Coordinates of C-alpha atoms in Angstrom, one line a residue:
X223 CA 0.0 0.0 0.0
X224 CA 1.2 3.5 -0.9
X225 CA 1.0 5.9 2.0
X226 CA -0.2 9.4 1.2
X227 CA 1.7 12.0 3.1
X228 CA -0.5 14.4 5.1
X229 CA -0.5 17.8 3.5
X230 CA 0.1 20.8 5.8
X231 CA -2.8 23.4 5.6
X232 CA -3.4 26.8 7.1
X233 CA -6.8 28.2 7.7
X234 CA -7.2 32.0 7.5
X235 CA -10.5 33.3 8.8
X236 CA -12.3 36.0 10.7
X237 CA -13.4 36.0 14.3
X238 CA -16.8 37.1 13.1
X239 CA -19.1 35.5 15.6
X240 CA -18.8 32.8 18.1
X241 CA -21.0 30.6 15.8
X242 CA -18.7 31.3 12.8
X243 CA -15.6 30.3 15.0
X244 CA -17.3 27.0 16.0
X245 CA -18.1 26.3 12.3
X246 CA -14.4 26.9 11.4
X247 CA -13.4 24.7 14.3
X248 CA -15.6 21.9 13.0
X249 CA -14.3 22.3 9.4
X250 CA -10.7 22.1 10.8
X251 CA -11.5 19.0 12.8
X252 CA -13.2 17.3 9.9
X253 CA -10.1 17.9 7.7
X254 CA -7.8 16.5 10.3
X255 CA -9.9 13.4 10.7
X256 CA -9.5 13.0 6.9
X257 CA -5.8 13.0 7.0
X258 CA -4.9 16.7 6.6
X259 CA -2.4 18.3 9.0
X260 CA -4.4 21.5 9.8
X261 CA -2.8 24.6 11.4
X262 CA -5.3 26.8 13.2
X263 CA -4.6 29.7 15.4
X264 CA -6.8 28.4 18.2
X265 CA -4.6 25.2 18.3
X266 CA -1.2 26.4 17.3
X267 CA -0.8 30.0 18.3
X268 CA 0.5 30.0 21.8
X269 CA -0.1 32.6 24.5
X270 CA 2.3 35.6 24.3
X271 CA 3.3 34.8 20.6
X272 CA 3.0 37.5 18.0
X273 CA -0.3 36.8 16.1
X274 CA 0.7 38.9 13.1
X275 CA 4.1 37.1 12.7
X276 CA 2.3 33.8 13.1
X277 CA -0.2 34.6 10.3
X278 CA 2.5 35.9 8.0
X279 CA 4.8 32.8 8.6
X280 CA 1.9 30.4 7.9
X281 CA 1.1 32.1 4.5
X282 CA 4.7 32.2 3.4
X283 CA 6.1 29.0 4.9
X284 CA 6.9 26.6 2.0
X285 CA 6.2 23.6 4.1
X286 CA 2.5 24.8 4.3
X287 CA 1.4 23.4 1.0
X288 CA -2.2 24.7 1.1
X289 CA -4.0 27.7 2.4
X290 CA -7.7 28.1 2.6
X291 CA -9.5 31.5 3.2
X292 CA -12.7 30.8 5.0
X293 CA -14.7 33.7 3.6
X294 CA -17.8 35.2 5.2
X295 CA -19.1 38.8 5.0
X296 CA -16.9 40.0 7.8
X297 CA -13.8 38.4 6.3
X298 CA -14.5 39.9 2.8
X299 CA -15.0 43.3 4.4
X300 CA -11.8 43.2 6.4
X301 CA -9.8 41.9 3.4
X302 CA -11.1 44.7 1.2
X303 CA -10.4 47.2 3.9
X304 CA -7.0 45.7 4.8
X305 CA -8.2 45.7 8.4
X306 CA -6.8 43.6 11.3
X307 CA -5.2 40.3 11.1
X308 CA -7.3 39.2 8.1
X309 CA -6.1 42.4 6.2
X310 CA -2.6 41.5 6.9
X311 CA -3.0 37.9 5.7
X312 CA -4.9 38.7 2.6
X313 CA -2.3 41.4 1.6
X314 CA 0.2 38.6 1.5
X315 CA -2.2 36.0 0.0
X316 CA -3.3 38.5 -2.8
X317 CA 0.4 39.1 -3.7
X318 CA 0.9 35.3 -3.8
X319 CA -2.2 34.7 -6.0
X320 CA -1.2 37.4 -8.5
X321 CA 2.5 36.1 -8.4
X322 CA 1.7 33.5 -10.9
X323 CA -1.3 32.9 -13.1
X324 CA -1.6 29.2 -12.2
X325 CA -1.4 28.9 -8.5
X326 CA -2.6 25.9 -6.4
X327 CA -1.7 26.9 -2.9
X328 CA -4.6 29.1 -2.1
X329 CA -8.3 28.6 -2.4
X330 CA -11.4 30.5 -1.0
X331 CA -14.0 28.4 1.1
X332 CA -17.3 30.3 1.1
X333 CA -19.1 30.1 4.4
X334 CA -21.7 32.7 3.8
X335 CA -23.7 34.2 1.0
X336 CA -25.6 37.4 0.7
X337 CA -28.6 37.7 -1.6
X338 CA -27.5 34.4 -3.1
X339 CA -24.0 35.8 -3.9
X340 CA -20.8 34.3 -2.4
X341 CA -19.1 36.6 0.1
X342 CA -15.5 37.0 -1.3
X343 CA -12.7 39.5 -1.1
X344 CA -12.5 41.7 -4.2
X345 CA -9.0 40.6 -5.0
X346 CA -10.1 37.0 -5.4
X347 CA -12.0 38.0 -8.5
X348 CA -13.7 35.2 -10.5
X349 CA -11.4 32.5 -9.4
X350 CA -12.9 29.2 -8.5
X351 CA -14.0 28.8 -4.9
X352 CA -15.5 26.0 -2.8
X353 CA -18.9 26.6 -1.4
X354 CA -19.6 25.1 2.0
X355 CA -22.4 27.5 2.9
X356 CA -25.3 25.1 1.8
X357 CA -26.0 22.0 4.0
X358 CA -27.5 20.0 1.2
X359 CA -24.3 20.3 -0.9
X360 CA -21.8 20.3 2.0
X361 CA -20.8 16.6 1.7
X362 CA -20.1 16.8 -2.1
X363 CA -18.2 20.1 -1.8
X364 CA -16.2 19.0 1.2
X365 CA -14.9 16.1 -0.9
X366 CA -14.0 18.6 -3.7
X367 CA -12.0 20.5 -1.0
X368 CA -10.2 17.4 0.0
X369 CA -9.4 16.5 -3.5
X370 CA -7.9 19.9 -4.0
X371 CA -5.8 19.5 -0.8
X372 CA -4.5 16.2 -1.8
X373 CA -3.8 17.2 -5.5
X374 CA -6.3 14.8 -6.8
X375 CA -7.7 16.6 -9.9
X376 CA -11.5 16.5 -10.4
X377 CA -11.4 15.3 -14.0
X378 CA -9.8 12.0 -12.9
X379 CA -11.5 11.5 -9.6
X380 CA -13.3 8.2 -8.9
X381 CA -16.8 8.2 -7.7
X382 CA -17.6 10.3 -4.6
X383 CA -16.8 8.3 -1.4
X384 CA -15.4 8.1 2.0
X385 CA -11.9 9.8 2.5
X386 CA -9.1 9.3 2.7
X387 CA -9.4 5.6 1.5
X388 CA -9.7 6.3 -2.1
X389 CA -6.5 8.5 -2.1
X390 CA -4.3 5.5 -1.6
X391 CA -3.5 2.3 -3.7
X392 CA -5.1 0.2 -1.0
X393 CA -7.8 -2.4 -1.4
X394 CA -10.4 0.0 0.0
X395 CA -13.6 0.2 -1.8
X396 CA -15.5 3.4 -2.6
X397 CA -19.3 3.0 -2.7
X398 CA -19.9 6.6 -3.3
X399 CA -22.4 7.0 -0.4
X400 CA -21.1 9.8 1.8
X401 CA -23.3 12.6 0.2
X402 CA -26.4 10.5 0.4
X403 CA -25.6 9.6 4.0
X404 CA -25.3 13.2 5.0
X405 CA -28.6 14.1 3.4
X406 CA -30.3 11.1 5.1
X407 CA -28.8 11.9 8.6
X408 CA -29.7 15.6 8.4
X409 CA -33.3 14.7 7.2
X410 CA -33.9 12.2 9.9
X411 CA -32.5 14.4 12.7
X412 CA -34.4 17.4 11.7
X413 CA -37.6 15.5 10.9
X414 CA -37.8 16.7 7.3
X415 CA -40.7 15.5 5.1
X416 CA -38.3 14.0 2.7
X417 CA -36.5 11.9 5.3
X418 CA -38.0 8.6 4.1
X419 CA -36.9 9.4 0.5
X420 CA -33.4 10.4 1.6
X421 CA -33.0 7.2 3.7
X422 CA -34.2 5.1 0.8
X423 CA -31.7 6.9 -1.5
X424 CA -28.8 6.0 0.8
X425 CA -29.8 2.3 1.3
X426 CA -30.2 2.0 -2.4
X427 CA -26.7 3.4 -3.0
X428 CA -25.2 0.9 -0.5
X429 CA -27.1 -2.0 -2.0
X430 CA -26.2 -1.2 -5.5
X431 CA -22.6 -0.5 -4.4
X432 CA -22.3 -4.0 -2.8
X433 CA -21.5 -5.4 -6.1
X434 CA -18.1 -3.4 -6.0
X435 CA -16.9 -5.8 -3.1
X436 CA -17.3 -9.0 -5.2
X437 CA -14.1 -10.8 -5.0
X438 CA -12.2 -11.4 -8.3
X439 CA -9.8 -14.1 -7.7
X440 CA -6.1 -13.1 -8.2
X441 CA -3.4 -15.5 -9.2
X442 CA -0.9 -16.1 -6.6
X443 CA -3.0 -14.8 -3.8
X444 CA -4.9 -16.9 -1.3
X445 CA -8.7 -16.5 -1.5
X446 CA -9.1 -16.2 2.3
X447 CA -6.6 -13.3 2.2
X448 CA -8.8 -11.6 -0.3
X449 CA -11.9 -12.3 1.8
X450 CA -10.4 -10.7 4.8
X451 CA -9.3 -7.7 2.8
X452 CA -12.8 -7.4 1.4
X453 CA -14.7 -7.3 4.7
X454 CA -12.1 -5.1 6.3
X455 CA -12.6 -2.6 3.5
X456 CA -16.2 -2.5 4.1
X457 CA -15.9 -1.3 7.8
X458 CA -16.4 2.5 6.9
X459 CA -19.6 1.6 5.2
X460 CA -20.9 -0.7 7.9
X461 CA -20.3 2.2 10.3
X462 CA -22.2 4.5 7.9
X463 CA -25.2 2.1 8.1
X464 CA -24.9 1.9 11.9
X465 CA -24.9 5.8 12.3
X466 CA -28.1 6.0 10.1
X467 CA -30.0 3.3 11.9
X468 CA -28.9 4.7 15.3
X469 CA -30.4 8.1 14.1
X470 CA -33.6 6.4 13.0
X471 CA -33.8 4.7 16.4
X472 CA -33.0 7.8 18.4
X473 CA -35.2 10.3 16.7
X474 CA -39.0 10.3 16.3
X475 CA -39.0 8.4 13.0
X476 CA -42.3 7.3 11.4
X477 CA -43.2 3.6 11.1
X478 CA -42.4 3.7 7.5
X479 CA -38.7 3.7 8.4
X480 CA -39.1 0.1 9.5
X481 CA -40.2 -0.9 6.1
X482 CA -37.3 1.0 4.5
X483 CA -34.8 -0.9 6.7
X484 CA -36.5 -4.2 6.0
X485 CA -36.4 -3.6 2.3
X486 CA -32.7 -2.6 2.5
X487 CA -31.8 -5.8 4.3
X488 CA -33.8 -7.9 1.9
X489 CA -32.0 -6.2 -1.1
X490 CA -28.6 -7.6 0.1
X491 CA -29.7 -11.2 0.3
X492 CA -29.1 -12.1 -3.4
X493 CA -25.4 -11.2 -3.1
X494 CA -25.0 -14.4 -1.0
X495 CA -25.7 -16.5 -4.0
X496 CA -24.2 -16.6 -7.6
X497 CA -25.2 -13.9 -10.1
X498 CA -27.4 -15.2 -13.0
X499 CA -24.5 -14.7 -15.5
X500 CA -22.0 -16.8 -13.5
X501 CA -22.0 -20.5 -14.4
X502 CA -18.8 -21.8 -12.8
X503 CA -18.5 -21.1 -9.1
X504 CA -17.8 -22.4 -5.7
X505 CA -20.2 -21.8 -2.8
X506 CA -17.3 -20.1 -0.9
X507 CA -17.0 -17.5 -3.7
X508 CA -19.6 -15.3 -2.0
X509 CA -18.4 -15.8 1.6
X510 CA -17.6 -12.1 2.0
X511 CA -21.1 -11.3 1.3
X512 CA -22.4 -13.9 3.6
X513 CA -20.3 -12.6 6.5
X514 CA -21.2 -8.9 5.9
X515 CA -24.9 -9.5 5.4
X516 CA -25.0 -11.4 8.6
X517 CA -23.0 -8.6 10.4
X518 CA -25.3 -5.8 9.1
X519 CA -28.4 -7.7 10.1
X520 CA -27.0 -8.4 13.6
X521 CA -26.1 -4.7 14.1
X522 CA -29.5 -3.4 13.0
X523 CA -31.2 -5.7 15.5
X524 CA -28.7 -4.9 18.1
X525 CA -29.4 -1.1 17.7
X526 CA -33.1 -1.6 18.0
X527 CA -32.7 -3.6 21.2
X528 CA -30.3 -1.0 22.7
X529 CA -32.7 1.9 22.1
X530 CA -35.7 -0.3 23.2
X531 CA -37.4 -0.1 19.7
X532 CA -39.0 -3.4 20.3
X533 CA -41.7 -3.0 17.6
X534 CA -39.1 -2.3 15.1
X535 CA -37.1 -5.3 16.2
X536 CA -40.3 -7.4 16.1
X537 CA -40.7 -6.4 12.4
X538 CA -37.2 -7.6 11.6
X539 CA -37.9 -10.9 13.3
X540 CA -41.4 -11.7 12.1
X541 CA -41.8 -10.2 8.6
X542 CA -40.7 -12.5 5.9
X543 CA -37.9 -11.5 3.4
X544 CA -38.7 -11.9 -0.3
X545 CA -36.0 -13.2 -2.7
X546 CA -36.9 -12.9 -6.3
X547 CA -34.6 -15.8 -7.2
X548 CA -32.1 -17.9 -5.3
X549 CA -29.9 -19.0 -8.2
X550 CA -28.3 -22.0 -6.6
X551 CA -31.6 -23.9 -6.3
X552 CA -33.9 -21.9 -8.6
X553 CA -36.3 -21.2 -5.7
X554 CA -37.8 -17.7 -5.1
X555 CA -40.3 -16.7 -2.3
X556 CA -40.2 -15.6 1.2
X557 CA -37.9 -16.7 4.0
X558 CA -37.4 -16.2 7.7
X559 CA -34.7 -14.2 9.3
X560 CA -32.4 -17.2 9.3
X561 CA -31.7 -16.5 5.7
X562 CA -29.2 -13.9 7.1
X563 CA -27.0 -16.7 8.5
X564 CA -25.0 -18.8 6.2
X565 CA -21.9 -20.7 7.0
X566 CA -18.6 -18.9 5.9
X567 CA -16.5 -21.9 5.0
X568 CA -13.5 -19.9 3.9
X569 CA -12.9 -18.8 7.5
X570 CA -12.4 -22.3 8.6
X571 CA -10.0 -22.8 5.8
X572 CA -8.1 -19.8 6.9
X573 CA -8.1 -21.1 10.5
X574 CA -6.4 -24.3 9.3
X575 CA -4.1 -22.9 6.6
X576 CA -2.5 -20.4 9.0
X577 CA -2.7 -22.8 12.0
X578 CA -4.4 -20.2 14.0
X579 CA -6.1 -22.6 16.4
X580 CA -9.1 -20.3 17.0
X581 CA -12.5 -21.7 18.0
X582 CA -14.3 -19.5 15.6
X583 CA -12.8 -16.9 13.3
X584 CA -16.2 -15.5 12.6
X585 CA -16.7 -14.8 16.3
X586 CA -13.2 -13.3 16.5
X587 CA -13.9 -11.0 13.5
X588 CA -17.2 -9.8 14.9
X589 CA -15.7 -9.0 18.2
X590 CA -12.6 -7.2 16.8
X591 CA -14.6 -5.3 14.3
X592 CA -17.1 -4.0 16.9
X593 CA -14.1 -2.0 18.3
X594 CA -14.4 0.4 15.4
X595 CA -18.2 0.9 15.7
X596 CA -20.2 2.9 18.3
X597 CA -21.9 -0.2 19.5
X598 CA -20.5 -2.2 22.4
X599 CA -20.0 -5.9 21.7
X600 CA -22.4 -6.9 24.5
X601 CA -25.2 -5.5 22.4
X602 CA -24.2 -7.8 19.5
X603 CA -24.2 -10.8 21.9
X604 CA -27.6 -9.7 23.2
X605 CA -29.0 -9.5 19.7
X606 CA -27.5 -13.0 18.9
X607 CA -29.1 -14.5 22.0
X608 CA -32.5 -13.2 21.0
X609 CA -32.1 -14.7 17.5
X610 CA -31.0 -17.9 18.8
X611 CA -33.8 -18.3 21.5
X612 CA -36.5 -17.2 19.1
X613 CA -35.1 -19.5 16.3
X614 CA -35.4 -22.5 18.8
X615 CA -39.0 -21.6 19.5
X616 CA -40.1 -20.9 15.9
X617 CA -37.9 -23.3 14.0
X618 CA -35.5 -20.7 12.5
X619 CA -31.9 -22.0 12.1
X620 CA -29.6 -19.5 13.8
X621 CA -26.0 -20.0 15.0
X622 CA -25.0 -17.3 17.5
X623 CA -21.3 -16.8 16.7
X624 CA -20.7 -14.0 19.2
X625 CA -21.9 -16.1 22.1
X626 CA -18.6 -17.8 22.0
X627 CA -17.6 -14.9 24.2
X628 CA -20.7 -15.1 26.5
X629 CA -19.2 -17.7 28.7
X630 CA -17.2 -14.8 30.1
X631 CA -20.3 -12.9 31.0
X632 CA -21.5 -13.4 34.5
X633 CA -25.0 -11.9 34.4
X634 CA -27.9 -11.2 32.3
X635 CA -27.8 -9.0 29.2
X636 CA -29.5 -5.6 29.6
X637 CA -32.9 -6.2 28.3
X638 CA -33.2 -9.3 30.5
X639 CA -31.9 -7.6 33.5
X640 CA -34.5 -4.9 33.0
X641 CA -37.1 -7.7 32.6
X642 CA -37.0 -8.0 36.4
X643 CA -40.0 -5.7 35.8
X644 CA -43.0 -7.8 34.6
X645 CA -44.1 -4.8 32.5
X646 CA -40.8 -4.7 30.7
X647 CA -40.7 -8.4 30.2
X648 CA -44.1 -8.2 28.5
X649 CA -42.4 -6.2 25.8
X650 CA -39.3 -8.6 25.5
X651 CA -41.0 -11.9 25.5
X652 CA -42.7 -11.3 22.2
X653 CA -39.2 -11.0 20.7
X654 CA -38.3 -14.5 21.9
X655 CA -41.8 -15.8 20.9
X656 CA -42.9 -17.0 24.3
X657 CA -46.2 -16.1 26.2
X658 CA -44.9 -15.9 29.7
X659 CA -42.0 -16.8 32.0
X660 CA -43.3 -20.4 32.4
X661 CA -43.0 -20.9 28.6
X662 CA -39.6 -19.3 28.7
X663 CA -38.5 -21.8 31.4
X664 CA -39.7 -24.7 29.1
X665 CA -37.6 -23.2 26.3
X666 CA -34.5 -23.1 28.5
X667 CA -35.0 -26.8 29.3
X668 CA -34.0 -27.5 25.7
X669 CA -30.4 -26.5 26.6
X670 CA -30.0 -28.9 29.5
X671 CA -29.0 -32.5 29.7
X672 CA -27.5 -34.9 27.1
X673 CA -29.9 -33.9 24.4
X674 CA -29.1 -30.3 24.7
X675 CA -29.5 -28.1 21.6
X676 CA -26.9 -25.7 22.8
X677 CA -24.2 -24.6 20.4
X678 CA -20.7 -25.7 21.2
X679 CA -17.2 -24.7 20.1
X680 CA -15.2 -27.8 21.1
X681 CA -15.6 -27.6 24.9
X682 CA -16.8 -24.0 25.1
X683 CA -20.4 -22.9 25.3
X684 CA -22.8 -20.5 27.2
X685 CA -25.5 -20.7 29.7
X686 CA -28.8 -19.2 28.4
X687 CA -30.4 -19.3 31.8
X688 CA -27.7 -17.1 33.3
X689 CA -27.8 -14.7 30.2
X690 CA -31.5 -14.1 30.6
X691 CA -31.3 -13.9 34.4
X692 CA -34.3 -16.3 34.5
X693 CA -34.7 -16.5 38.3
X694 CA -35.2 -12.7 38.5
X695 CA -37.6 -12.2 35.6
X696 CA -41.0 -10.7 36.5
X697 CA -40.2 -10.5 40.2
X698 CA -41.3 -6.9 40.2
X699 CA -44.3 -5.1 38.7

């Protein structure tokens, strides 16, 4: 992989208002998180230092390869009037801009418009600027700013996507979903009337972009290495999905959102099978899709459980999923949620090939990958337990990979601990598919004795009775 050196960038701006200063700070933070070494007076100008000398040195320093002028109305006025620190900076900047016709060190970033016209210093003329003043276009134009910072010309840029992954020669994928995600998040959080459409647009982009992670076998490269690279490259997009579903769960979203999420999950399922145009294949060829589809479904359910959206969780569990055509067996129709679990054979092969000696690479991956999400691994285990218990009750086949780690848990998961309240348990019991505590007790008996239906990883397993805190359930109103 080729490393991309972090460019050093200085931000020139005016202390117009407290809100504007916070806006600039947020922009600087977002740039740093995207791999840019940002220099900002609030971070780098120390007490007692000469602010004018600091500004001059930043504009003229050759190691500072990029300078952006965050221009609002006050900045433009001070620049035109040569007033204050902004006036000093822009005097130097304007000279540098005119020094050569084709310069690429300076660019104006518009933070404010007046009567639809960008607020810019007069000296800047009709040069190209980057407009970050409109929320709807912010994501697209922020990516344009980053491409300028990293000297990635627009006429050769790939599809819009997360940064800085596409600026390297790594195996990272670019689904081109960041702008759609921003629109969807803003719409959901602000309760805009087009929120459902924005969410649908984002989910559709992810679903269609899924094709980009299809593994093309490379000569001289182990397939299991390619599989790990593929699922690791998807982490930013899994986190995007998590952030949107969390927003839907946290904010007062209409019931139609449940349908949007259900249809999105449904749209991923065909990827776990061969495409219609492929005749020669192995079942393991689609193992990256199988792992990711399982992971995404598990995260969505875990989020609904965490935020106590039990009706939304119930829809995921009880509403059938329609697949137009399952190409390996020619069948189409509706299926239960167990269609989101398929055995990933390549992981076992990898375990043996590398002599890793792990009980479950699938469990290890789910646990390790949870560290880069905003969801605690306990929430994934809680969701896996619900899926397993309900599956035993309703005939759905579900193998709870994450519960390999549940033998290290010494108490019930959160929703079961709260089920000490009978009222709370009345909401939780429908997820498992039992009518009352007595029926849950009968279900738990299946996991005891020599005929136990409990999953095992060699000698390791878990105790469902402890994880649901059975003795304490319903002991309070």
